[in-house]
Coordinates of C-alpha atoms and ligand atoms in Angstrom, one line a residue:
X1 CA 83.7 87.3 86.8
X2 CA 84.9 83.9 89.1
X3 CA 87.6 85.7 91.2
X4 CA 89.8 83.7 93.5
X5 CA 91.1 86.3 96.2
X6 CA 94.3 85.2 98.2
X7 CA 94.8 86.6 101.3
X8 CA 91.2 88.2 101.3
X9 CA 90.2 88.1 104.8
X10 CA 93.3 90.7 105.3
X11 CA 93.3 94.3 105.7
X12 CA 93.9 95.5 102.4
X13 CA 91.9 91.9 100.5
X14 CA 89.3 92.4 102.8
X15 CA 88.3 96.3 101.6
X16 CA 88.7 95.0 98.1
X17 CA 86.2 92.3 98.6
X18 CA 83.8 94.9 99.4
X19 CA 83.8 96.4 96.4
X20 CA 84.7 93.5 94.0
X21 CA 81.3 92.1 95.4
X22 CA 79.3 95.3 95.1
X23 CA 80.2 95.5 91.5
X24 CA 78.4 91.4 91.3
X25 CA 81.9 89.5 91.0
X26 CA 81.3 86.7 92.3
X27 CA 84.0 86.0 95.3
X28 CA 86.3 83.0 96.6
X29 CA 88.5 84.0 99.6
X30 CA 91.4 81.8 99.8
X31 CA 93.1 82.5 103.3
X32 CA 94.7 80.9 105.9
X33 CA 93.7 83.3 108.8
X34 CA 97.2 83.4 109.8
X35 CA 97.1 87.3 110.0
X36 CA 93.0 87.7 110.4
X37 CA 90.1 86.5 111.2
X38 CA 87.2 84.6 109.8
X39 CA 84.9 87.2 111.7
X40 CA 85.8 89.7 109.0
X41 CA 83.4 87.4 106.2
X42 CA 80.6 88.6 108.7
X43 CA 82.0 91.8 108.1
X44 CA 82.4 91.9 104.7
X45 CA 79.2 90.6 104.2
X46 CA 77.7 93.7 106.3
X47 CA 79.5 95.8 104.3
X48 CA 78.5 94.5 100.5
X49 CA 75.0 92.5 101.0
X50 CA 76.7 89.9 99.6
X51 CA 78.8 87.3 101.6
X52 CA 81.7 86.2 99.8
X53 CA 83.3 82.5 99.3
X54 CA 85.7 81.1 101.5
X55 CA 88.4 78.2 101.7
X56 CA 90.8 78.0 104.3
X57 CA 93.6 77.2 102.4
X58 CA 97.2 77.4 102.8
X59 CA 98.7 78.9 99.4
X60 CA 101.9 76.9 100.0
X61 CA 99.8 73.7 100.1
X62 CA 100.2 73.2 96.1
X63 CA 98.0 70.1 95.9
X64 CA 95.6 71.5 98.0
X65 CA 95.8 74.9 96.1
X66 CA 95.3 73.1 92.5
X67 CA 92.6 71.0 93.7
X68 CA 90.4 74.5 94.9
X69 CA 91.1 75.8 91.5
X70 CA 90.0 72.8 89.8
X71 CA 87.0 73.1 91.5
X72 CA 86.3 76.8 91.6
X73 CA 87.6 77.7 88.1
X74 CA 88.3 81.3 88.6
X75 CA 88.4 84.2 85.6
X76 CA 91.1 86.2 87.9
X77 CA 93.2 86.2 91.0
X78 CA 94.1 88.9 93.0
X79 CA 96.9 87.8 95.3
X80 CA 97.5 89.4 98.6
X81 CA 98.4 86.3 100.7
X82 CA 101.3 86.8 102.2
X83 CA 104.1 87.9 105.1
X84 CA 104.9 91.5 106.0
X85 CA 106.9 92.3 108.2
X86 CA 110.4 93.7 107.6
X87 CA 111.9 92.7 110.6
X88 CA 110.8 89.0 111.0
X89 CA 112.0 88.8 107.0
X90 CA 115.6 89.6 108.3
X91 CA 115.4 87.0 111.0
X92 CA 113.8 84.2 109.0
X93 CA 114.4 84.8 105.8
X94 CA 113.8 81.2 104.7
X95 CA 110.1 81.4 106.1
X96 CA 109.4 84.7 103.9
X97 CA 110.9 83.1 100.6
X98 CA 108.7 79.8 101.3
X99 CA 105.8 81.3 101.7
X100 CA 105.6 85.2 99.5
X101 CA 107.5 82.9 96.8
X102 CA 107.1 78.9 96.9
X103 CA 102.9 80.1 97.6
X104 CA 103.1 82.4 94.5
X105 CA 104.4 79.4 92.8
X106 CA 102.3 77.2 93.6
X107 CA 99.8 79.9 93.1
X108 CA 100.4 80.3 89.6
X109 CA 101.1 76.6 88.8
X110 CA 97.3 76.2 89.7
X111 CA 96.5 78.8 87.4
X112 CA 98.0 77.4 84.9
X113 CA 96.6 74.5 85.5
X114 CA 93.0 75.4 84.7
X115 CA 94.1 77.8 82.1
X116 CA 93.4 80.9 84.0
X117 CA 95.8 83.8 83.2
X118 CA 94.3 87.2 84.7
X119 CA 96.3 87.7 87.7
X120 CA 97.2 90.9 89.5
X121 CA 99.9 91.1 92.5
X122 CA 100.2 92.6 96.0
X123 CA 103.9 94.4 95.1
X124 CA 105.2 96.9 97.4
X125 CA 107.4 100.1 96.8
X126 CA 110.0 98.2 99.1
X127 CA 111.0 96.7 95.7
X128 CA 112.8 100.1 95.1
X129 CA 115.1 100.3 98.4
X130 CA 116.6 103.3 99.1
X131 CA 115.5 105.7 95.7
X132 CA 118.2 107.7 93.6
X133 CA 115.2 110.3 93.2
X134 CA 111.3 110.9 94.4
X135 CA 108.7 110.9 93.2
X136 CA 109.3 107.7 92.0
X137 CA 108.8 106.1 88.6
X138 CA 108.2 102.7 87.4
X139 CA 111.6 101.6 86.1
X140 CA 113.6 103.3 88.5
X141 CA 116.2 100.7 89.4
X142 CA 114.9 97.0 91.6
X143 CA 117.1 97.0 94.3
X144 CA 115.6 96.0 97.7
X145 CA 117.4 95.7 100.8
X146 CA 115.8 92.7 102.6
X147 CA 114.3 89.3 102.4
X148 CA 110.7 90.9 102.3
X149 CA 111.3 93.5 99.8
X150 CA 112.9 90.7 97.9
X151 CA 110.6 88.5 97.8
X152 CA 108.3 90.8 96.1
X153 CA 110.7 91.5 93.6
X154 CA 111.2 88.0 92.9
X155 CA 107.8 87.3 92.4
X156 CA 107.4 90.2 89.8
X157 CA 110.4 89.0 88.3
X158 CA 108.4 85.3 88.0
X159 CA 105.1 86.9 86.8
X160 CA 108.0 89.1 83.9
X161 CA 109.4 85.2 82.9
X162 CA 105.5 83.6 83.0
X163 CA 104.6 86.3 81.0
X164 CA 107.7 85.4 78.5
X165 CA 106.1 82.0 77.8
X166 CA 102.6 82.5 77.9
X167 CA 101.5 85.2 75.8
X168 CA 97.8 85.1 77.1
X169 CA 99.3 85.8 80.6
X170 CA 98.1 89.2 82.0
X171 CA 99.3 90.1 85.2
X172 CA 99.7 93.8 87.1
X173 CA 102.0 94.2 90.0
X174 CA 100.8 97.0 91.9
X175 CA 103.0 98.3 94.3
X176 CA 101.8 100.2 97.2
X177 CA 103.2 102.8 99.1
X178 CA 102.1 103.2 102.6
X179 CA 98.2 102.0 103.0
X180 CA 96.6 103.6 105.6
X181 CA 92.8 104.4 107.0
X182 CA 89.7 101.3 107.1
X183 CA 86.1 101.1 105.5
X184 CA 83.9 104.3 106.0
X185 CA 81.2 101.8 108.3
X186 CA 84.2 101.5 110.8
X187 CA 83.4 97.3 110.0
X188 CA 87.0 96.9 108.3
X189 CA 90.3 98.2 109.3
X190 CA 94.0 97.1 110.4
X191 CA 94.5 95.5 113.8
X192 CA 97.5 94.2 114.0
X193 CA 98.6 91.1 116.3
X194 CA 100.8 92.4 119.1
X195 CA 103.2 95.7 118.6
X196 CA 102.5 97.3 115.0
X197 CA 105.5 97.5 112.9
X198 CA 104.3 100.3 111.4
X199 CA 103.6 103.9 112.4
X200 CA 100.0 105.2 112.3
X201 CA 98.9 101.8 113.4
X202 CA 101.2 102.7 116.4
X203 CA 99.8 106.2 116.6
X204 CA 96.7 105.2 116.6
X205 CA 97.1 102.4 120.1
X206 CA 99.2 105.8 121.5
X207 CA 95.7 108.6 121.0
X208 CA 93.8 105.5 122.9
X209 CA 96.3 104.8 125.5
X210 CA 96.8 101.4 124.6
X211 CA 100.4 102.6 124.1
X212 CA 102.5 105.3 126.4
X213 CA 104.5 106.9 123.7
X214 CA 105.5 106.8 119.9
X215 CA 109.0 106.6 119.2
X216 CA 110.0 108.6 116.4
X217 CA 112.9 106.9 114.5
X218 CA 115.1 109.5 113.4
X219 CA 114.4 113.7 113.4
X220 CA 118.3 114.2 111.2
X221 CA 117.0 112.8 108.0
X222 CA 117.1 114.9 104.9
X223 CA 113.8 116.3 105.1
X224 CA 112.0 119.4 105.7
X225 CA 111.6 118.6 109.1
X226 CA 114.3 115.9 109.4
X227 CA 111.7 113.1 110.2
X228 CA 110.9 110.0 107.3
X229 CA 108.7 111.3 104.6
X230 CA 106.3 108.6 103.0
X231 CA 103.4 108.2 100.6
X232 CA 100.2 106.9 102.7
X233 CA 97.1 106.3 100.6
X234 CA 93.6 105.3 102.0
X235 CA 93.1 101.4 101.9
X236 CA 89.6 102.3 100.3
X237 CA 91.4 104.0 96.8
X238 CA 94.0 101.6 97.0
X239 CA 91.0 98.8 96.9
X240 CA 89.7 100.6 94.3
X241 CA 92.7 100.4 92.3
X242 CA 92.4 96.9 92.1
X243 CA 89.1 97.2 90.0
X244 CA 91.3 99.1 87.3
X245 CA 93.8 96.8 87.5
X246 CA 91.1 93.7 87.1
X247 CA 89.8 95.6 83.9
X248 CA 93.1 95.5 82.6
X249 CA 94.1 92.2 82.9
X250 CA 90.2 91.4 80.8
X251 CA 91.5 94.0 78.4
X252 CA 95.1 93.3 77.5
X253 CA 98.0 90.4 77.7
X254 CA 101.2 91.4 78.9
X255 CA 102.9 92.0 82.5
X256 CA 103.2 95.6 83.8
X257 CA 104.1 97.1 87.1
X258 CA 102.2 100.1 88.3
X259 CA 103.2 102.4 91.2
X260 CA 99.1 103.1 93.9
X261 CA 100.5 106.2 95.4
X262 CA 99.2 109.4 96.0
X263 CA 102.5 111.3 95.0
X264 CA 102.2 113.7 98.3
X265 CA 104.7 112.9 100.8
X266 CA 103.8 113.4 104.9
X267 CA 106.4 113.2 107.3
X268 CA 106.2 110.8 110.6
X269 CA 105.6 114.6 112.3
X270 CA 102.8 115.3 109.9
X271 CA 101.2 112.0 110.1
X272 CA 101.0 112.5 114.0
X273 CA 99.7 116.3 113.8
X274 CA 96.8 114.8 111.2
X275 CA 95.9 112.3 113.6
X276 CA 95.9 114.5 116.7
X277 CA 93.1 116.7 114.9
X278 CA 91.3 113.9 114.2
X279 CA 90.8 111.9 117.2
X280 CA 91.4 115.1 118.9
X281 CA 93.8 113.6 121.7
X282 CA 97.5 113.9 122.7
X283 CA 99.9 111.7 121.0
X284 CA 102.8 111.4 123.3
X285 CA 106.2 110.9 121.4
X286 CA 110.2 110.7 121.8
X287 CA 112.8 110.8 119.2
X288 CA 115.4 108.3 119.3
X289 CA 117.8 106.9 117.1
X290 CA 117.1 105.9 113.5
X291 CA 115.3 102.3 112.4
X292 CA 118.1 100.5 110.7
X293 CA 117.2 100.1 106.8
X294 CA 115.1 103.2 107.2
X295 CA 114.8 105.9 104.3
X296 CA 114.5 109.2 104.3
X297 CA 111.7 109.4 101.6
X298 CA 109.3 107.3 99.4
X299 CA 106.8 108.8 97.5
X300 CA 105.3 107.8 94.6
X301 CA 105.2 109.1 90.7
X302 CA 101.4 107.5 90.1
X303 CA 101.3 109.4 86.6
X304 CA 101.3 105.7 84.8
X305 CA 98.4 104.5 87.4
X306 CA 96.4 107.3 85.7
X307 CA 97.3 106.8 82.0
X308 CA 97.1 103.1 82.0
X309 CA 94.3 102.2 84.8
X310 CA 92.5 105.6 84.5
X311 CA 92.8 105.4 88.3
X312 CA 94.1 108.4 90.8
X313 CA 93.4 108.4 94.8
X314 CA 90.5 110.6 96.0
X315 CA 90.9 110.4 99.8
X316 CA 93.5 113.0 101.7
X317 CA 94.8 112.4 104.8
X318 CA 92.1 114.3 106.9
X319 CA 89.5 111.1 105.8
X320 CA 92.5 108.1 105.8
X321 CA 93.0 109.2 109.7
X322 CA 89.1 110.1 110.1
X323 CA 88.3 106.6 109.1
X324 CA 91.5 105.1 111.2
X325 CA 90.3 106.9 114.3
X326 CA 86.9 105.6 114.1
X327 CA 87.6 102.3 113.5
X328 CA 89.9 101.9 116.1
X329 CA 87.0 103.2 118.4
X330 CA 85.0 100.6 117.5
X331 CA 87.3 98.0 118.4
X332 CA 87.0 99.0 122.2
Ligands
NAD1 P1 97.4 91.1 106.0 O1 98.4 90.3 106.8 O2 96.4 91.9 106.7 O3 96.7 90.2 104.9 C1 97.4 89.0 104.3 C2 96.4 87.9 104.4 O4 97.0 86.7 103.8 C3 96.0 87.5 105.8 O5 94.6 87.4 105.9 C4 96.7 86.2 106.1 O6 95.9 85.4 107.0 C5 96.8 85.6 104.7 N1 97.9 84.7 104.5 C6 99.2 84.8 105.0 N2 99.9 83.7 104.6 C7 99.0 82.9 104.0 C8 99.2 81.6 103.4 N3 100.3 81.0 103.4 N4 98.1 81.1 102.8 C9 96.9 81.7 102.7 N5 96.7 82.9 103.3 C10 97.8 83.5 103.9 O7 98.3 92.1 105.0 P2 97.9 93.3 104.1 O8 98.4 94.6 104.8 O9 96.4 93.2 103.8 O10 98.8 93.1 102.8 C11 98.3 92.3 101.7 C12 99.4 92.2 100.7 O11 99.9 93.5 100.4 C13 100.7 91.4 101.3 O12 101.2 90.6 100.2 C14 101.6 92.5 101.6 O13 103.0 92.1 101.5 C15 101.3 93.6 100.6 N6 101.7 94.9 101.0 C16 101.2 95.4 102.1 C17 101.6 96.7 102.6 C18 101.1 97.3 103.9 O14 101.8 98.2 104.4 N7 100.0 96.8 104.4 C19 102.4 97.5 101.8 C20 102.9 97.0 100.5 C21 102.5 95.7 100.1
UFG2 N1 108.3 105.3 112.2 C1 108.5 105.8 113.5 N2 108.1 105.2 114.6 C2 107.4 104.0 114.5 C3 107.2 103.4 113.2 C4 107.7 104.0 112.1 O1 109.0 106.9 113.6 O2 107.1 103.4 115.6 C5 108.7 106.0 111.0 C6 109.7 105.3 110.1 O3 111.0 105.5 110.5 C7 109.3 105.8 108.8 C8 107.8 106.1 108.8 O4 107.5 106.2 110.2 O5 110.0 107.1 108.6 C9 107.0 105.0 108.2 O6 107.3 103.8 108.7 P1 106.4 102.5 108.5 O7 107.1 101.3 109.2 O8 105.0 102.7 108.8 O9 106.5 102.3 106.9 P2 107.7 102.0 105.9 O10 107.6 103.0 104.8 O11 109.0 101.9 106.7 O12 107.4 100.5 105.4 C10 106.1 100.2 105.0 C11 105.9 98.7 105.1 C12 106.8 97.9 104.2 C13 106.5 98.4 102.8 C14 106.8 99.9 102.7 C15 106.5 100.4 101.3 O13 106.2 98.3 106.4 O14 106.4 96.6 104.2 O15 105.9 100.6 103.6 O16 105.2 100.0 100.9 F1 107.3 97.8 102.0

């Protein structure tokens, strides 16, 4: 198939390339390199044998966007372009809706356009907010608790209305838990600009030394050892879910929303112990007060992701720090 990858030059995108290539999809990368770089095409290329398209492209740009479908006619899009982080959504909210939701807009709208109607969607478990009960299922209640986790919402919620009018339309809204680990080759992985948001990102600059100390947000939560509990899955099963969800899309109309979780929840302690056995260093930490919008737990129910994609993760969290650890290494 023709796919048209948004946001493919990014960490998760990336990984997906490599295998949407090594199964002979052919490949356009539509990315802006705001958040990567176009280094990573060498990369990928190393990776699959095969190097993939690419058009620097802005997805908010809706002329520009139409005229790259025109041309490229795509079979499918997997969308991952897009903004991440929590706390910039709470300062500039604006920014976050113009681009997660004006770009999948305009997105779509090109789609539509050339008549293609395969589509399936970076969502996040933020879309949840704080859960009434884990593990979590698919139509527990929407209720996010800021502009990021909104604007995912709002997008499924457009793809849900598209999906009203168009009867062809076929569109999956995966939504991850907490992606973690890089490519087995150590040639992809995440490396974030500046200060990770996130934690094993941040855990992995403390077992270098890039960073003095992790800061543990919160050891009073209700869990078994009072720090947050969350669902981290390997970027490499998460990629692979993507090839399920593509098959779906080829084999059946209608929109659906599908937790990519592992269902085993680690806490931040856990997730630091796993990653001092694997890089086999000291991870300095010191608990202070809680994140603000934090939860205690967010794991996922992926029974659906099994019955309807055929897909479950493979990799524990041994290989998703493993793979971190060495990446990381080669970064030096
Ligand atoms: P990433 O930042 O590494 O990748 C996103 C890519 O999109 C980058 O290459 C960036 O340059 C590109 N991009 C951003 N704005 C663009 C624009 N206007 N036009 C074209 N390209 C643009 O992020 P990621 O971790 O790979 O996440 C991919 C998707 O998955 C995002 O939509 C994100 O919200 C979602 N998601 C990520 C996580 C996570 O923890 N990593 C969790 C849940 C959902
Ligand atoms: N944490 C720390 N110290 C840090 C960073 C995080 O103790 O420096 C803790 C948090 O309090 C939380 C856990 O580590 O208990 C995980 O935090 P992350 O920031 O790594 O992940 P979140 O679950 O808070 O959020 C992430 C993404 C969201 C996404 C969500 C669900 O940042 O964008 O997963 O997919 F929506």
């Amino acid at each position: 198939m023709r796919i048209a990858v948004t946001g493919g030059a990014g960490y998760i995108g990336s990984h997906t390339c490599t295998l949407l290539l090594a199964a002979g999809h052919d490949v356009l990368i539509i990315d802006n390199f705001n958040n990567s770089k176009s280094d990573v095409l060498d990369r990928i290329e190393k990776v699959a044998g095969v190097r993939p398209r690419i058009n620097q492209t802005d997805i908010t740009q809706a002329d520009a966007l139409s005229a790259v479908f025109s041309d490229y006619r795509p079979d499918a899009v997997l969308h991952f372009a897009g903004l991440k982080a929590v706390g910039e959504a709470v300062e500039n909210p604006l920014e976050y809706y113009r681009v997660n939701v004006g770009g999948s807009v305009s997105l779509f709208q090109a789609m539509e356009n050339v008549g293609c109607n395969k589509i399936v969607f970076s969502s996040s478990a933020t879309v949840y907010g704080d859960p009434d009960q884990v593990p979590i299922v698919e139509n527990h209640p929407l209720r996010p608790t800021n502009p990021y986790g909104q604007s995912k919402r709002y997008v499924e919620k457009i793809l849900e209305d598209w999906g009203q009018a168009n009867s062809n339309l076929a569109a999956v809204n995966l939504r991850y838990f907490n992606p973690f680990g890089a490519h087995p080759t150590a040639l992809l992985g995440e490396n974030p600009q500046g200060i990770p948001n996130n934690l094993m990102p941040y855990v992995a600059q403390v077992a270098t030394g890039q960073a003095a100390e992790l800061l543990v947000f919160g050891d009073d939560y209700d869990t078994p050892d009072g720090t947050g509990v969350r669902d981290y899955i390997h970027v490499m099963d998460l990629a692979a879910a993507h090839l399920k969800a593509l098959d779906l899309t080829v084999r059946k109309a209608g929109v659906k929303a599908i937790n990519v979780g592992t269902g085993n929840g680690y806490s931040v302690m856990q997730m630091i112990n796993a990653f001092k056995r694997a890089s086999n260093r000291e991870i300095p930490y010191r608990v202070v007060d809680r994140r603000p919008g934090d939860i205690a737990e967010c794991v996922a129910d992926p029974s659906f992701a099994f019955e309807l994609l055929g897909w479950k993760s493979e990799l524990g969290l041994e290989r998703m720090c493993a793979d971190a650890w060495s990446y990381q290494n080669s970064l030096k």
